[in-house]
């Protein structure tokens, strides 16, 4: 967020809410609530102002967000804007997402009030350049990872649903043509932004996103898509779907309206991520126009997959942190043979290893995101982060259930849901085998 009066005021409120004097005066709860509501209102005001000032009329030239200046040292500290984003989304995750998580998991859908509360913050504005109504001034993979991490601390399934439009807007901002950016990006800055999602996964053993079975062929008026997609987030309700398909031997992305003829959608629930409303898509000769092909010959499909991997890593880190934050007080309070079970070396070592691996996932992911943000080579770092998160996310979920014993197996505690969600990290979007 730019350092405008709104940003300064919200930053001041956030620092006030963190003051130890609030505990001494007994007013922490009321001040924290005011800070959260004020921050949310500030984001909404900023969103409205951005739309009024930067309304796009007609076609605009292509606008790619520049990389930030490179630094000699890897700086782990967050700037003031990132701290504000983290604090705001942390409150949203704890106060709104987590209380609704069990109900959303049971219903296999995100509650409407949760979606509305999250979209009021205008997350997609961070993916859209100012020219088209957003507030993004440069590429921000680090901020994107922070957003994913904080939302996932509330619930990974709902976080995926909230980030799906964000991911589509980022892809169009990064690779879309001027006409595509002018047509679609302003929509993501409106109060009634379209529900959008990305369809890459396919129902095949050891799925490799570089070896797609969905095909696109050229026609006289555009393209024709045929194939099957699985585990598509919010697929049943999406207005716009970014579909990955092979065109003349090369993987590309296509902008497909949700109401296209030949597109069949059906529920595809899994053991985890149930709140993300996973969907199976059948594309039977779906016709799209020429301008549905995202970008031009400069489109970087491996780079698209790497960016998606970073977001998945952010989700894994946030959920792993939720597990860790839950099991520590549980093990300190749960007694056996007259003492807390955390006094047992085997339990203490397991918790400490979970903390080490969670921080390791975070550092590798932040490192890759930082290099991407500053225009350096980062494919190797993204691959290492994905590999570590694939392995350690599953391990953290398993250990969380193990530490709770029988309680880890029942729905009374959220750890079993986090275990199911974390299991998806190593199987979706190519998972551990790509």
Short mmCIF file of C-alpha atoms in Angstrom, two decimals, residues 34-352:
data_model
loop_
_atom_site.label_atom_id
_atom_site.label_comp_id
_atom_site.label_asym_id
_atom_site.label_seq_id
_atom_site.Cartn_x
_atom_site.Cartn_y
_atom_site.Cartn_z
CA UNK A 34 -11.45 -0.99 16.36
CA UNK A 35 -8.07 -1.43 14.67
CA UNK A 36 -9.32 -4.39 12.65
CA UNK A 37 -12.53 -2.66 11.59
CA UNK A 38 -10.61 0.51 10.76
CA UNK A 39 -8.08 -1.38 8.67
CA UNK A 40 -10.85 -3.18 6.79
CA UNK A 41 -12.61 0.12 6.12
CA UNK A 42 -9.34 1.64 4.99
CA UNK A 43 -8.76 -1.10 2.45
CA UNK A 44 -12.31 -0.61 1.16
CA UNK A 45 -11.78 3.16 0.87
CA UNK A 46 -8.49 2.64 -0.95
CA UNK A 47 -10.21 0.21 -3.32
CA UNK A 48 -12.96 2.69 -4.18
CA UNK A 49 -10.47 5.53 -4.65
CA UNK A 50 -8.30 3.44 -6.96
CA UNK A 51 -11.28 2.54 -9.11
CA UNK A 52 -12.43 6.15 -9.44
CA UNK A 53 -9.00 7.53 -10.33
CA UNK A 54 -7.80 4.75 -12.63
CA UNK A 55 -10.94 3.72 -14.50
CA UNK A 56 -9.89 2.26 -17.85
CA UNK A 57 -11.82 3.35 -20.91
CA UNK A 58 -11.12 1.42 -24.10
CA UNK A 59 -7.93 -0.36 -25.04
CA UNK A 60 -4.70 0.35 -23.18
CA UNK A 61 -1.14 -0.71 -24.08
CA UNK A 62 0.28 -3.76 -22.36
CA UNK A 63 1.55 -2.98 -18.86
CA UNK A 64 3.96 -5.33 -17.09
CA UNK A 65 4.86 -4.69 -13.48
CA UNK A 66 8.59 -4.00 -13.08
CA UNK A 67 10.85 -6.00 -10.80
CA UNK A 68 12.08 -4.37 -7.62
CA UNK A 69 15.70 -3.31 -7.33
CA UNK A 70 18.03 -6.16 -6.42
CA UNK A 71 19.87 -6.12 -3.10
CA UNK A 72 23.25 -7.68 -2.32
CA UNK A 73 21.89 -9.34 0.83
CA UNK A 74 18.76 -11.40 1.36
CA UNK A 75 16.66 -9.23 3.68
CA UNK A 76 14.13 -11.16 5.78
CA UNK A 77 12.52 -8.08 7.33
CA UNK A 78 9.09 -6.97 6.13
CA UNK A 79 8.37 -3.39 5.17
CA UNK A 80 5.60 -1.41 6.88
CA UNK A 81 3.02 -2.23 4.21
CA UNK A 82 3.73 -5.95 4.42
CA UNK A 83 3.49 -5.86 8.21
CA UNK A 84 0.09 -4.18 7.90
CA UNK A 85 -1.09 -6.80 5.41
CA UNK A 86 0.10 -9.64 7.66
CA UNK A 87 -1.59 -8.21 10.75
CA UNK A 88 -4.86 -7.51 8.93
CA UNK A 89 -5.08 -10.93 7.27
CA UNK A 90 -4.05 -12.67 10.48
CA UNK A 91 -7.09 -11.15 12.17
CA UNK A 92 -9.30 -12.14 9.26
CA UNK A 93 -7.98 -15.70 9.45
CA UNK A 94 -8.43 -16.04 13.19
CA UNK A 95 -11.71 -14.12 13.57
CA UNK A 96 -13.55 -15.10 10.39
CA UNK A 97 -12.04 -18.06 8.55
CA UNK A 98 -11.16 -20.41 11.40
CA UNK A 99 -14.53 -20.22 13.22
CA UNK A 100 -16.29 -21.09 9.93
CA UNK A 101 -13.81 -23.76 8.82
CA UNK A 102 -15.54 -26.84 10.25
CA UNK A 103 -18.90 -25.85 8.75
CA UNK A 104 -17.30 -25.06 5.38
CA UNK A 105 -15.49 -28.41 5.38
CA UNK A 106 -18.72 -30.27 6.09
CA UNK A 107 -20.70 -28.35 3.45
CA UNK A 108 -17.90 -28.50 0.83
CA UNK A 109 -18.42 -24.79 0.19
CA UNK A 110 -17.27 -21.46 1.54
CA UNK A 111 -19.93 -19.51 3.49
CA UNK A 112 -21.06 -16.45 1.52
CA UNK A 113 -20.42 -14.11 4.45
CA UNK A 114 -16.81 -15.30 4.68
CA UNK A 115 -16.22 -14.68 0.97
CA UNK A 116 -17.78 -11.21 1.26
CA UNK A 117 -15.73 -10.31 4.35
CA UNK A 118 -12.51 -11.31 2.60
CA UNK A 119 -13.27 -9.65 -0.73
CA UNK A 120 -14.00 -6.37 1.09
CA UNK A 121 -10.25 -6.13 1.70
CA UNK A 122 -9.63 -5.96 -2.05
CA UNK A 123 -6.85 -8.56 -2.27
CA UNK A 124 -6.95 -8.65 -6.06
CA UNK A 125 -5.93 -4.99 -6.14
CA UNK A 126 -2.41 -6.12 -5.24
CA UNK A 127 -2.27 -8.14 -8.46
CA UNK A 128 -3.45 -5.35 -10.78
CA UNK A 129 -1.29 -2.40 -12.00
CA UNK A 130 -2.46 1.11 -11.15
CA UNK A 131 -3.16 1.73 -14.86
CA UNK A 132 -6.08 -0.70 -14.72
CA UNK A 133 -7.50 0.26 -11.33
CA UNK A 134 -5.29 -1.70 -8.93
CA UNK A 135 -2.58 -0.57 -6.52
CA UNK A 136 0.36 -2.76 -7.61
CA UNK A 137 3.48 -0.75 -8.44
CA UNK A 138 5.90 -3.65 -8.95
CA UNK A 139 6.02 -7.42 -8.95
CA UNK A 140 5.36 -8.68 -5.42
CA UNK A 141 5.80 -12.47 -5.07
CA UNK A 142 6.87 -11.98 -1.45
CA UNK A 143 3.65 -10.16 -0.60
CA UNK A 144 1.67 -12.85 -2.44
CA UNK A 145 3.30 -15.58 -0.35
CA UNK A 146 2.61 -13.62 2.84
CA UNK A 147 -1.06 -13.31 1.89
CA UNK A 148 -1.33 -17.05 1.21
CA UNK A 149 0.43 -17.91 4.48
CA UNK A 150 -1.79 -15.75 6.66
CA UNK A 151 -5.05 -16.88 5.06
CA UNK A 152 -4.05 -20.54 5.38
CA UNK A 153 -3.62 -20.14 9.13
CA UNK A 154 -7.39 -19.80 9.20
CA UNK A 155 -8.20 -22.58 6.71
CA UNK A 156 -6.34 -23.80 3.63
CA UNK A 157 -9.49 -24.70 1.69
CA UNK A 158 -11.06 -21.27 2.07
CA UNK A 159 -7.68 -19.62 1.47
CA UNK A 160 -7.46 -21.40 -1.89
CA UNK A 161 -10.91 -20.15 -2.81
CA UNK A 162 -10.08 -16.58 -1.85
CA UNK A 163 -6.78 -16.67 -3.75
CA UNK A 164 -8.15 -18.17 -6.98
CA UNK A 165 -9.23 -14.79 -8.48
CA UNK A 166 -5.98 -13.29 -7.20
CA UNK A 167 -3.99 -15.90 -9.16
CA UNK A 168 -5.93 -15.27 -12.37
CA UNK A 169 -5.45 -11.51 -12.06
CA UNK A 170 -1.72 -12.04 -11.50
CA UNK A 171 -1.41 -14.22 -14.61
CA UNK A 172 -3.20 -11.64 -16.78
CA UNK A 173 -1.09 -8.83 -15.29
CA UNK A 174 2.13 -10.74 -15.95
CA UNK A 175 1.49 -12.20 -19.41
CA UNK A 176 -1.74 -10.79 -20.85
CA UNK A 177 -1.79 -8.66 -23.97
CA UNK A 178 -2.83 -5.02 -23.79
CA UNK A 179 -6.34 -5.93 -25.00
CA UNK A 180 -6.67 -8.74 -22.46
CA UNK A 181 -5.46 -6.56 -19.61
CA UNK A 182 -7.85 -3.77 -20.62
CA UNK A 183 -10.78 -6.19 -20.86
CA UNK A 184 -10.28 -8.23 -17.69
CA UNK A 185 -8.14 -6.45 -15.10
CA UNK A 186 -10.56 -3.57 -14.36
CA UNK A 187 -13.19 -6.20 -13.53
CA UNK A 188 -11.06 -7.50 -10.64
CA UNK A 189 -11.02 -4.01 -9.13
CA UNK A 190 -14.81 -3.68 -8.97
CA UNK A 191 -16.90 -4.42 -5.89
CA UNK A 192 -18.62 -7.26 -7.74
CA UNK A 193 -15.43 -8.79 -9.15
CA UNK A 194 -15.90 -12.02 -11.12
CA UNK A 195 -15.21 -15.39 -9.53
CA UNK A 196 -12.19 -16.70 -11.42
CA UNK A 197 -10.01 -19.79 -11.10
CA UNK A 198 -7.20 -21.78 -12.69
CA UNK A 199 -7.57 -25.31 -14.11
CA UNK A 200 -4.32 -27.24 -14.49
CA UNK A 201 -4.66 -30.60 -12.68
CA UNK A 202 -5.90 -33.64 -14.60
CA UNK A 203 -7.19 -37.01 -13.29
CA UNK A 204 -4.21 -39.11 -14.39
CA UNK A 205 -1.71 -41.12 -12.29
CA UNK A 206 1.50 -39.21 -11.45
CA UNK A 207 0.13 -36.14 -13.21
CA UNK A 208 2.82 -33.89 -14.67
CA UNK A 209 1.70 -30.31 -15.49
CA UNK A 210 4.30 -30.22 -18.26
CA UNK A 211 2.65 -33.22 -19.96
CA UNK A 212 -0.96 -32.09 -20.33
CA UNK A 213 -3.64 -34.28 -21.89
CA UNK A 214 -6.02 -31.38 -22.49
CA UNK A 215 -5.60 -30.25 -26.11
CA UNK A 216 -6.28 -27.06 -28.01
CA UNK A 217 -6.47 -26.86 -31.79
CA UNK A 218 -6.80 -23.85 -34.03
CA UNK A 219 -10.06 -23.24 -35.89
CA UNK A 220 -11.16 -20.62 -38.38
CA UNK A 221 -12.51 -18.40 -35.61
CA UNK A 222 -10.19 -19.23 -32.70
CA UNK A 223 -9.49 -22.39 -30.75
CA UNK A 224 -11.25 -25.58 -29.65
CA UNK A 225 -10.43 -27.14 -26.26
CA UNK A 226 -10.99 -30.79 -25.29
CA UNK A 227 -9.97 -32.62 -22.15
CA UNK A 228 -10.70 -33.17 -18.47
CA UNK A 229 -9.61 -31.10 -15.47
CA UNK A 230 -9.87 -32.17 -11.83
CA UNK A 231 -9.70 -30.49 -8.42
CA UNK A 232 -10.50 -27.07 -9.90
CA UNK A 233 -11.00 -24.58 -7.05
CA UNK A 234 -14.47 -22.94 -7.14
CA UNK A 235 -14.94 -24.53 -10.56
CA UNK A 236 -18.71 -24.84 -10.26
CA UNK A 237 -19.27 -21.15 -9.60
CA UNK A 238 -16.45 -19.48 -11.56
CA UNK A 239 -17.28 -16.88 -14.20
CA UNK A 240 -13.82 -17.12 -15.77
CA UNK A 241 -11.52 -20.16 -15.92
CA UNK A 242 -7.86 -20.06 -16.93
CA UNK A 243 -7.41 -23.48 -18.58
CA UNK A 244 -4.02 -25.06 -19.28
CA UNK A 245 -3.90 -26.99 -22.57
CA UNK A 246 -1.34 -28.08 -25.16
CA UNK A 247 -1.36 -26.02 -28.35
CA UNK A 248 0.83 -27.32 -31.18
CA UNK A 249 3.05 -29.16 -28.71
CA UNK A 250 3.43 -26.27 -26.25
CA UNK A 251 1.51 -25.78 -22.95
CA UNK A 252 -0.51 -22.55 -22.99
CA UNK A 253 -3.29 -20.91 -20.96
CA UNK A 254 -6.73 -20.02 -22.31
CA UNK A 255 -9.34 -17.64 -20.89
CA UNK A 256 -12.57 -19.65 -20.90
CA UNK A 257 -15.94 -18.17 -19.77
CA UNK A 258 -17.72 -20.35 -17.24
CA UNK A 259 -20.87 -20.51 -19.36
CA UNK A 260 -19.15 -21.77 -22.52
CA UNK A 261 -20.93 -24.38 -24.62
CA UNK A 262 -19.40 -27.82 -24.22
CA UNK A 263 -18.11 -27.11 -20.71
CA UNK A 264 -19.57 -29.48 -18.12
CA UNK A 265 -18.94 -28.98 -14.41
CA UNK A 266 -19.53 -31.42 -11.58
CA UNK A 267 -18.53 -31.62 -7.91
CA UNK A 268 -15.19 -33.34 -7.31
CA UNK A 269 -14.77 -33.39 -3.50
CA UNK A 270 -11.62 -34.83 -2.00
CA UNK A 271 -10.42 -35.85 1.46
CA UNK A 272 -9.10 -32.32 2.00
CA UNK A 273 -9.59 -28.76 0.75
CA UNK A 274 -13.32 -29.37 0.86
CA UNK A 275 -14.15 -25.69 1.47
CA UNK A 276 -12.46 -24.88 -1.86
CA UNK A 277 -15.44 -26.49 -3.64
CA UNK A 278 -13.27 -28.66 -5.89
CA UNK A 279 -14.79 -29.33 -9.30
CA UNK A 280 -14.27 -31.63 -12.28
CA UNK A 281 -14.40 -29.94 -15.69
CA UNK A 282 -15.18 -31.76 -18.92
CA UNK A 283 -14.25 -29.74 -21.99
CA UNK A 284 -15.90 -31.18 -25.09
CA UNK A 285 -14.78 -29.09 -28.07
CA UNK A 286 -15.20 -25.83 -26.18
CA UNK A 287 -14.86 -23.00 -28.70
CA UNK A 288 -13.07 -19.80 -27.67
CA UNK A 289 -12.02 -16.78 -29.80
CA UNK A 290 -8.48 -15.93 -30.85
CA UNK A 291 -8.01 -13.46 -28.01
CA UNK A 292 -8.69 -16.22 -25.44
CA UNK A 293 -5.06 -17.37 -25.74
CA UNK A 294 -3.27 -15.69 -22.83
CA UNK A 295 -0.34 -13.54 -23.89
CA UNK A 296 1.91 -13.99 -26.89
CA UNK A 297 5.01 -16.00 -27.74
CA UNK A 298 6.79 -14.56 -24.70
CA UNK A 299 4.46 -16.48 -22.37
CA UNK A 300 6.47 -18.48 -19.81
CA UNK A 301 4.57 -21.62 -18.79
CA UNK A 302 7.35 -22.98 -16.49
CA UNK A 303 7.46 -19.56 -14.82
CA UNK A 304 3.69 -19.73 -14.34
CA UNK A 305 4.05 -23.11 -12.63
CA UNK A 306 6.85 -21.80 -10.42
CA UNK A 307 4.70 -18.88 -9.28
CA UNK A 308 1.86 -21.28 -8.53
CA UNK A 309 4.29 -23.45 -6.55
CA UNK A 310 5.26 -20.48 -4.38
CA UNK A 311 1.62 -19.83 -3.57
CA UNK A 312 1.12 -23.51 -2.69
CA UNK A 313 4.19 -23.30 -0.46
CA UNK A 314 2.73 -20.25 1.27
CA UNK A 315 -0.49 -22.17 1.95
CA UNK A 316 1.50 -25.14 3.30
CA UNK A 317 3.53 -22.87 5.62
CA UNK A 318 0.44 -21.17 7.01
CA UNK A 319 -1.34 -24.45 7.72
CA UNK A 320 1.79 -26.03 9.21
CA UNK A 321 2.11 -22.99 11.49
CA UNK A 322 -1.52 -23.46 12.55
CA UNK A 323 -0.76 -27.06 13.50
CA UNK A 324 2.31 -26.02 15.48
CA UNK A 325 0.47 -23.22 17.30
CA UNK A 326 -2.26 -25.69 18.28
CA UNK A 327 -0.18 -28.63 19.49
CA UNK A 328 2.19 -26.64 21.73
CA UNK A 329 -0.44 -25.48 24.28
CA UNK A 330 -2.23 -28.83 23.95
CA UNK A 331 0.90 -30.77 24.91
CA UNK A 332 1.68 -28.33 27.73
CA UNK A 333 -1.79 -28.76 29.22
CA UNK A 334 -2.38 -32.47 28.54
CA UNK A 335 -1.13 -34.55 31.48
CA UNK A 336 -0.15 -38.20 31.68
CA UNK A 337 1.38 -39.96 34.67
CA UNK A 338 1.18 -36.74 36.67
CA UNK A 339 2.98 -34.36 34.32
CA UNK A 340 2.43 -32.57 30.98
CA UNK A 341 3.21 -34.78 28.01
CA UNK A 342 5.51 -32.03 26.69
CA UNK A 343 7.95 -33.07 29.43
CA UNK A 344 8.56 -36.31 27.52
CA UNK A 345 11.63 -36.07 25.33
CA UNK A 346 9.99 -37.81 22.39
CA UNK A 347 7.15 -35.25 22.40
CA UNK A 348 9.45 -32.25 22.89
CA UNK A 349 11.74 -33.38 20.07
CA UNK A 350 8.81 -33.92 17.72
CA UNK A 351 7.49 -30.41 18.38
CA UNK A 352 10.91 -28.84 17.99
#
